[in-house]
Amino acid sequence: MQPPALEETPEGFFARFQAHALPVQLFPEPWGSPVLEVLVEGQVLYAFDRGLPPAPAGRVLGLLHGVVREARPLRREPFVERDGAAYRLGGRATPLGEGFYLLQGPVQVVVHAPSPLPAEAEVLLWPPLMLFRE
């Protein structure tokens, strides 16, 4: 038996977690590039575009999403940093149901974890970080 999909459609996923979307600034990308440069809450991140091409440049409502590869209790101040092609981040983890959490640190990311996260968590995400947008 195969595990359930994390999302049925990008539009459905965005609609499901839209309450956690934030205004983000998208920088111009070459036509057809699946990776966007995103300014969110003072941080520049690189995220896989889950919206319809072409991605607009400018401010849009966006939702960052990642899948947890490793997790442990947070042992320092909330943070976000690149770890190769992946991101490592830490902050407060609020359960959203069905393995989803809102991880709030320097950036706000909806993450899916295969096992429960501590209330203050540090996670390493599987690449890529994803951006769902209106």
Coordinates of N, CA, C and O in Angstrom, one line a residue:
M1 N 0.8 -1.2 0.0 CA 0.0 0.0 0.0 C 0.9 1.2 0.0 O 1.8 1.4 0.8
Q2 N 0.6 2.2 -0.8 CA 1.3 3.4 -1.0 C 0.8 4.5 0.0 O -0.4 4.6 0.3
P3 N 1.8 5.3 0.6 CA 1.3 6.3 1.5 C 0.5 7.4 0.8 O 0.6 7.5 -0.4
P4 N -0.4 8.0 1.5 CA -1.2 9.1 0.8 C -0.4 10.2 0.3 O 0.7 10.5 0.9
A5 N -0.8 10.8 -0.8 CA -0.1 12.0 -1.3 C -0.2 13.2 -0.4 O -1.2 13.3 0.3
L6 N 0.8 14.0 -0.4 CA 0.8 15.2 0.5 C -0.1 16.2 -0.1 O -0.6 17.1 0.6
E7 N -0.3 16.2 -1.4 CA -1.2 17.1 -2.1 C -1.9 16.5 -3.2 O -1.4 15.6 -3.9
E8 N -3.1 16.9 -3.5 CA -3.8 16.4 -4.7 C -3.5 17.3 -5.9 O -3.2 16.8 -7.0
T9 N -3.5 18.6 -5.7 CA -3.2 19.6 -6.8 C -2.5 20.8 -6.1 O -2.8 21.0 -4.9
P10 N -1.7 21.5 -6.8 CA -1.1 22.7 -6.2 C -2.2 23.7 -5.8 O -2.0 24.3 -4.7
E11 N -3.2 23.9 -6.6 CA -4.3 24.8 -6.2 C -5.0 24.4 -4.9 O -5.3 25.2 -4.1
G12 N -5.2 23.1 -4.8 CA -5.9 22.5 -3.6 C -5.0 22.7 -2.4 O -5.5 23.0 -1.3
F13 N -3.7 22.5 -2.5 CA -2.8 22.6 -1.4 C -2.8 24.1 -1.0 O -2.9 24.3 0.2
F14 N -2.7 25.0 -1.9 CA -2.7 26.4 -1.6 C -4.0 26.8 -0.8 O -4.0 27.5 0.2
A15 N -5.1 26.3 -1.4 CA -6.4 26.6 -0.8 C -6.5 26.1 0.7 O -7.0 26.7 1.6
R16 N -6.0 24.9 0.9 CA -6.0 24.2 2.2 C -5.2 25.0 3.2 O -5.7 25.1 4.4
F17 N -4.1 25.6 2.9 CA -3.2 26.2 3.8 C -3.1 27.7 3.6 O -2.2 28.4 4.1
Q18 N -4.0 28.3 2.8 CA -4.0 29.7 2.5 C -3.9 30.7 3.7 O -3.3 31.7 3.6
A19 N -4.5 30.2 4.8 CA -4.5 31.1 6.0 C -3.0 31.3 6.5 O -2.8 32.3 7.2
H20 N -2.1 30.5 6.0 CA -0.7 30.7 6.5 C 0.2 31.3 5.4 O 1.4 31.3 5.5
A21 N -0.4 31.8 4.3 CA 0.3 32.4 3.2 C 0.7 33.8 3.6 O 0.1 34.4 4.5
L22 N 1.8 34.3 3.0 CA 2.4 35.6 3.4 C 2.7 36.4 2.1 O 2.9 35.8 1.0
P23 N 2.7 37.7 2.2 CA 3.2 38.5 1.0 C 4.6 38.2 0.8 O 5.4 38.2 1.7
V24 N 5.0 37.9 -0.4 CA 6.4 37.6 -0.8 C 6.7 38.4 -2.0 O 5.9 38.8 -2.8
Q25 N 8.0 38.7 -2.2 CA 8.5 39.4 -3.4 C 9.2 38.4 -4.3 O 10.1 37.7 -3.8
L26 N 8.7 38.3 -5.5 CA 9.4 37.4 -6.5 C 10.3 38.2 -7.4 O 9.8 39.2 -7.9
F27 N 11.5 37.8 -7.6 CA 12.4 38.4 -8.5 C 12.3 37.8 -9.9 O 11.9 36.6 -10.0
P28 N 12.6 38.6 -10.9 CA 12.5 38.0 -12.3 C 13.3 36.8 -12.5 O 14.5 36.8 -12.0
E29 N 12.8 35.8 -13.2 CA 13.5 34.6 -13.5 C 13.4 34.3 -15.0 O 12.5 34.7 -15.6
P30 N 14.4 33.6 -15.5 CA 14.3 33.3 -16.9 C 13.1 32.5 -17.2 O 12.7 31.7 -16.4
W31 N 12.5 32.7 -18.4 CA 11.3 31.9 -18.8 C 11.6 30.4 -18.7 O 12.6 29.9 -19.1
G32 N 10.7 29.7 -18.0 CA 10.8 28.3 -17.9 C 11.6 27.8 -16.7 O 11.7 26.6 -16.4
S33 N 12.2 28.7 -15.9 CA 13.0 28.3 -14.7 C 12.0 27.8 -13.7 O 11.1 28.6 -13.3
P34 N 12.2 26.6 -13.1 CA 11.3 26.2 -12.0 C 11.7 26.7 -10.6 O 11.0 26.5 -9.7
V35 N 12.9 27.4 -10.5 CA 13.3 27.9 -9.2 C 13.2 29.4 -9.2 O 13.6 30.1 -10.1
L36 N 12.5 29.9 -8.1 CA 12.3 31.3 -7.9 C 13.2 31.8 -6.8 O 13.4 31.1 -5.8
E37 N 13.6 33.1 -7.0 CA 14.3 33.8 -5.9 C 13.2 34.6 -5.2 O 12.5 35.4 -5.8
V38 N 13.0 34.3 -3.9 CA 11.9 34.8 -3.1 C 12.4 35.6 -1.9 O 13.2 35.1 -1.2
L39 N 11.9 36.8 -1.8 CA 12.2 37.6 -0.6 C 11.0 37.5 0.3 O 9.9 37.9 -0.1
V40 N 11.2 36.9 1.5 CA 10.1 36.7 2.4 C 10.6 37.0 3.8 O 11.6 36.5 4.3
E41 N 9.9 37.9 4.5 CA 10.3 38.3 5.9 C 11.8 38.6 6.0 O 12.4 38.2 7.0
G42 N 12.3 39.4 5.1 CA 13.7 39.8 5.1 C 14.7 38.7 4.7 O 15.9 39.0 4.8
Q43 N 14.3 37.6 4.3 CA 15.2 36.5 3.9 C 15.0 36.2 2.4 O 13.9 36.2 1.9
V44 N 16.1 36.0 1.7 CA 16.1 35.6 0.3 C 16.2 34.1 0.3 O 17.2 33.5 0.8
L45 N 15.2 33.4 -0.3 CA 15.2 31.9 -0.4 C 15.1 31.5 -1.8 O 14.5 32.3 -2.7
Y46 N 15.4 30.3 -2.1 CA 15.2 29.7 -3.5 C 14.2 28.6 -3.3 O 14.4 27.7 -2.5
A47 N 13.1 28.7 -4.1 CA 12.1 27.8 -3.9 C 11.6 27.3 -5.3 O 11.6 28.1 -6.3
F48 N 11.2 26.0 -5.4 CA 10.6 25.4 -6.5 C 9.2 26.0 -6.7 O 8.4 26.0 -5.8
D49 N 8.9 26.5 -7.9 CA 7.7 27.2 -8.2 C 6.6 26.2 -8.5 O 6.7 25.3 -9.4
R50 N 5.5 26.2 -7.6 CA 4.4 25.3 -7.8 C 3.2 26.0 -8.4 O 2.1 25.4 -8.5
G51 N 3.4 27.2 -9.0 CA 2.3 27.9 -9.6 C 2.4 27.7 -11.1 O 3.4 27.2 -11.7
L52 N 1.4 28.3 -11.8 CA 1.4 28.2 -13.3 C 2.4 29.2 -13.8 O 2.6 30.3 -13.4
P53 N 3.2 28.7 -14.9 CA 4.2 29.7 -15.5 C 3.5 30.7 -16.3 O 2.3 30.4 -16.8
P54 N 4.1 31.8 -16.6 CA 5.3 32.2 -16.0 C 5.1 32.8 -14.6 O 4.0 33.4 -14.4
A55 N 6.1 32.8 -13.8 CA 5.9 33.4 -12.5 C 6.0 34.9 -12.6 O 6.9 35.5 -13.3
P56 N 5.1 35.6 -12.0 CA 5.2 37.1 -12.0 C 6.3 37.6 -11.2 O 6.7 37.0 -10.2
A57 N 6.9 38.7 -11.6 CA 7.8 39.4 -10.7 C 7.0 40.4 -9.9 O 6.0 40.9 -10.3
G58 N 7.4 40.6 -8.7 CA 6.7 41.5 -7.8 C 6.1 40.8 -6.6 O 6.4 39.7 -6.3
R59 N 5.2 41.5 -5.9 CA 4.6 41.0 -4.7 C 3.4 40.1 -5.0 O 2.6 40.5 -5.8
V60 N 3.4 38.9 -4.4 CA 2.3 38.0 -4.5 C 2.1 37.4 -3.2 O 2.9 37.5 -2.3
L61 N 0.9 36.7 -3.0 CA 0.7 35.9 -1.8 C 1.3 34.5 -2.0 O 0.9 33.9 -3.0
G62 N 2.2 34.1 -1.1 CA 2.9 32.9 -1.3 C 2.9 32.0 0.0 O 2.8 32.5 1.1
L63 N 3.0 30.7 -0.2 CA 3.0 29.8 0.8 C 4.2 28.9 0.6 O 4.3 28.2 -0.4
L64 N 5.2 28.9 1.6 CA 6.3 28.1 1.5 C 6.0 26.7 2.1 O 5.3 26.6 3.2
H65 N 6.5 25.7 1.5 CA 6.2 24.3 2.0 C 7.5 23.4 1.9 O 8.2 23.5 0.9
G66 N 7.7 22.6 2.9 CA 8.8 21.7 2.8 C 8.5 20.4 3.5 O 7.5 20.3 4.3
V67 N 9.2 19.3 3.2 CA 9.0 18.0 3.8 C 10.2 17.7 4.7 O 11.4 17.8 4.2
V68 N 9.9 17.4 5.9 CA 11.0 17.2 6.9 C 11.7 15.9 6.7 O 11.2 14.8 6.5
R69 N 13.1 16.0 6.6 CA 14.0 14.9 6.5 C 14.5 14.4 7.8 O 14.6 13.3 8.1
E70 N 14.9 15.4 8.7 CA 15.4 15.2 10.0 C 14.8 16.2 10.9 O 14.6 17.4 10.5
A71 N 14.5 15.8 12.2 CA 14.0 16.8 13.1 C 14.6 16.5 14.5 O 14.9 15.4 14.8
R72 N 14.7 17.6 15.3 CA 15.1 17.5 16.7 C 14.7 18.7 17.4 O 14.3 19.7 16.8
P73 N 14.8 18.7 18.8 CA 14.4 19.9 19.5 C 15.3 21.0 19.2 O 16.5 20.9 18.9
L74 N 14.7 22.2 19.2 CA 15.5 23.4 18.9 C 16.4 23.7 20.0 O 15.9 23.8 21.2
R75 N 17.7 23.9 19.8 CA 18.7 24.2 20.8 C 19.3 25.6 20.7 O 20.4 25.8 21.3
R76 N 18.8 26.4 19.9 CA 19.3 27.8 19.7 C 18.1 28.7 19.3 O 17.0 28.3 19.2
E77 N 18.5 29.9 19.0 CA 17.4 30.9 18.6 C 16.9 30.4 17.2 O 17.5 29.8 16.4
P78 N 15.6 30.7 16.9 CA 15.0 30.4 15.6 C 15.9 30.9 14.5 O 16.5 32.0 14.6
F79 N 16.0 30.1 13.4 CA 16.9 30.4 12.3 C 16.5 29.8 11.0 O 15.6 29.0 11.0
V80 N 17.1 30.3 9.9 CA 16.9 29.6 8.6 C 18.3 29.7 7.9 O 19.0 30.8 8.0
E81 N 18.7 28.6 7.3 CA 20.0 28.6 6.6 C 20.0 27.5 5.6 O 19.2 26.5 5.7
R82 N 20.7 27.7 4.5 CA 20.9 26.7 3.5 C 21.9 25.6 3.9 O 22.8 25.9 4.6
D83 N 21.6 24.4 3.5 CA 22.5 23.3 3.8 C 22.6 22.5 2.5 O 21.8 21.6 2.2
G84 N 23.5 22.9 1.7 CA 23.6 22.4 0.3 C 22.4 22.8 -0.5 O 22.0 24.0 -0.5
A85 N 21.6 21.9 -1.1 CA 20.4 22.2 -1.8 C 19.2 22.2 -0.9 O 18.1 22.6 -1.4
A86 N 19.4 21.9 0.4 CA 18.3 21.9 1.3 C 18.3 23.1 2.2 O 19.2 23.9 2.2
Y87 N 17.2 23.2 3.0 CA 17.2 24.3 4.0 C 17.1 23.6 5.4 O 16.4 22.6 5.6
R88 N 17.7 24.2 6.4 CA 17.6 23.9 7.8 C 17.0 25.1 8.5 O 17.4 26.2 8.2
L89 N 16.0 24.8 9.3 CA 15.3 26.0 9.9 C 14.8 25.5 11.3 O 14.6 24.3 11.5
G90 N 14.7 26.5 12.2 CA 14.2 26.2 13.5 C 13.2 27.3 14.0 O 13.3 28.4 13.6
G91 N 12.2 26.8 14.7 CA 11.2 27.7 15.3 C 10.2 27.0 16.0 O 10.3 25.8 16.3
R92 N 9.1 27.7 16.3 CA 7.9 27.1 16.9 C 7.1 26.3 16.0 O 6.8 26.7 14.9
A93 N 6.8 25.0 16.3 CA 6.0 24.1 15.5 C 4.6 24.0 16.0 O 4.4 23.5 17.1
T94 N 3.6 24.4 15.2 CA 2.2 24.3 15.6 C 1.5 23.3 14.7 O 1.6 23.4 13.5
P95 N 1.0 22.2 15.3 CA 0.3 21.2 14.5 C -0.9 21.7 13.7 O -1.7 22.5 14.3
L96 N -1.0 21.3 12.5 CA -2.1 21.7 11.6 C -2.9 20.4 11.3 O -4.0 20.6 10.6
G97 N -2.5 19.2 11.7 CA -3.2 18.0 11.4 C -2.6 17.2 10.3 O -2.0 17.8 9.4
E98 N -2.8 15.9 10.4 CA -2.3 15.0 9.3 C -0.8 15.1 9.0 O -0.4 14.9 7.9
G99 N 0.0 15.4 10.0 CA 1.4 15.4 9.9 C 1.9 16.8 9.4 O 3.1 17.0 9.2
F100 N 1.1 17.7 9.2 CA 1.5 19.1 8.8 C 1.6 20.0 10.0 O 0.9 19.9 11.0
Y101 N 2.6 20.9 9.9 CA 2.9 21.8 11.0 C 3.2 23.2 10.4 O 3.7 23.3 9.3
L102 N 2.9 24.2 11.1 CA 3.3 25.6 10.8 C 4.6 25.8 11.6 O 4.5 25.9 12.8
L103 N 5.7 25.9 10.9 CA 7.0 26.2 11.6 C 7.3 27.7 11.5 O 7.4 28.2 10.3
Q104 N 7.3 28.4 12.6 CA 7.4 29.8 12.6 C 8.8 30.2 13.3 O 9.0 29.9 14.4
G105 N 9.6 30.7 12.4 CA 10.9 31.3 12.9 C 11.2 32.5 12.1 O 10.2 33.3 12.0
P106 N 12.4 32.7 11.6 CA 12.6 33.9 10.8 C 11.7 33.9 9.5 O 11.4 35.0 9.0
V107 N 11.3 32.8 9.0 CA 10.3 32.6 8.0 C 9.2 31.7 8.5 O 9.5 30.9 9.4
Q108 N 8.1 31.7 7.8 CA 7.0 30.8 8.2 C 6.8 29.8 7.1 O 6.7 30.2 5.9
V109 N 6.9 28.5 7.4 CA 6.9 27.4 6.4 C 5.9 26.4 6.9 O 6.0 26.0 8.1
V110 N 5.0 25.9 6.0 CA 4.2 24.7 6.3 C 5.0 23.5 6.0 O 5.5 23.4 4.9
V111 N 5.3 22.7 7.0 CA 6.1 21.5 6.8 C 5.3 20.2 7.0 O 4.3 20.3 7.8
H112 N 5.7 19.2 6.4 CA 5.1 17.9 6.7 C 6.1 17.0 7.3 O 7.2 16.9 6.7
A113 N 5.8 16.4 8.4 CA 6.8 15.5 9.1 C 6.2 14.1 9.3 O 5.0 14.0 9.6
P114 N 7.1 13.1 9.0 CA 6.6 11.7 9.2 C 6.3 11.3 10.6 O 5.6 10.3 10.9
S115 N 6.9 12.0 11.6 CA 6.7 11.8 13.0 C 6.4 13.1 13.7 O 6.9 14.1 13.2
P116 N 5.8 13.1 14.9 CA 5.5 14.4 15.5 C 6.8 15.2 15.8 O 7.8 14.7 16.1
L117 N 6.6 16.5 15.7 CA 7.6 17.5 15.9 C 7.5 18.0 17.3 O 6.4 18.2 17.9
P118 N 8.6 18.3 18.0 CA 8.6 19.0 19.3 C 8.0 20.4 19.1 O 8.0 21.0 18.0
A119 N 7.5 21.0 20.2 CA 6.9 22.3 20.1 C 7.9 23.4 19.6 O 7.5 24.3 18.9
E120 N 9.2 23.2 19.9 CA 10.2 24.1 19.4 C 11.1 23.1 18.6 O 11.8 22.3 19.2
A121 N 11.2 23.2 17.3 CA 11.8 22.2 16.5 C 12.9 22.8 15.6 O 12.8 24.0 15.1
E122 N 13.9 22.0 15.3 CA 14.9 22.3 14.3 C 14.7 21.2 13.2 O 14.7 20.0 13.6
V123 N 14.5 21.6 12.0 CA 14.3 20.6 10.9 C 15.3 20.8 9.8 O 15.7 21.9 9.5
L124 N 15.6 19.7 9.1 CA 16.3 19.7 7.8 C 15.3 19.2 6.8 O 14.6 18.2 7.0
L125 N 15.0 20.1 5.8 CA 14.0 19.7 4.8 C 14.6 19.0 3.6 O 15.8 19.2 3.3
W126 N 13.8 18.1 3.0 CA 14.3 17.5 1.8 C 14.2 18.6 0.7 O 13.3 19.4 0.7
P127 N 15.2 18.6 -0.2 CA 15.0 19.6 -1.3 C 14.0 19.1 -2.3 O 13.8 17.9 -2.4
P128 N 13.3 20.0 -2.9 CA 13.4 21.5 -2.8 C 12.4 22.1 -1.9 O 11.4 21.5 -1.6
L129 N 12.7 23.3 -1.4 CA 11.7 24.1 -0.7 C 10.7 24.5 -1.8 O 11.1 24.7 -2.9
M130 N 9.4 24.5 -1.5 CA 8.4 24.8 -2.6 C 7.7 26.0 -2.2 O 7.5 26.4 -1.1
L131 N 7.3 26.7 -3.3 CA 6.5 27.9 -3.1 C 5.2 27.7 -3.9 O 5.2 27.5 -5.1
F132 N 4.1 27.8 -3.2 CA 2.7 27.8 -3.8 C 2.3 29.3 -3.8 O 2.5 30.0 -2.9
R133 N 1.7 29.7 -4.9 CA 1.3 31.1 -5.0 C -0.1 31.3 -5.6 O -0.6 30.4 -6.3
E134 N -0.7 32.4 -5.3 CA -2.0 32.8 -5.9 C -1.8 32.9 -7.4 O -0.8 33.4 -7.9

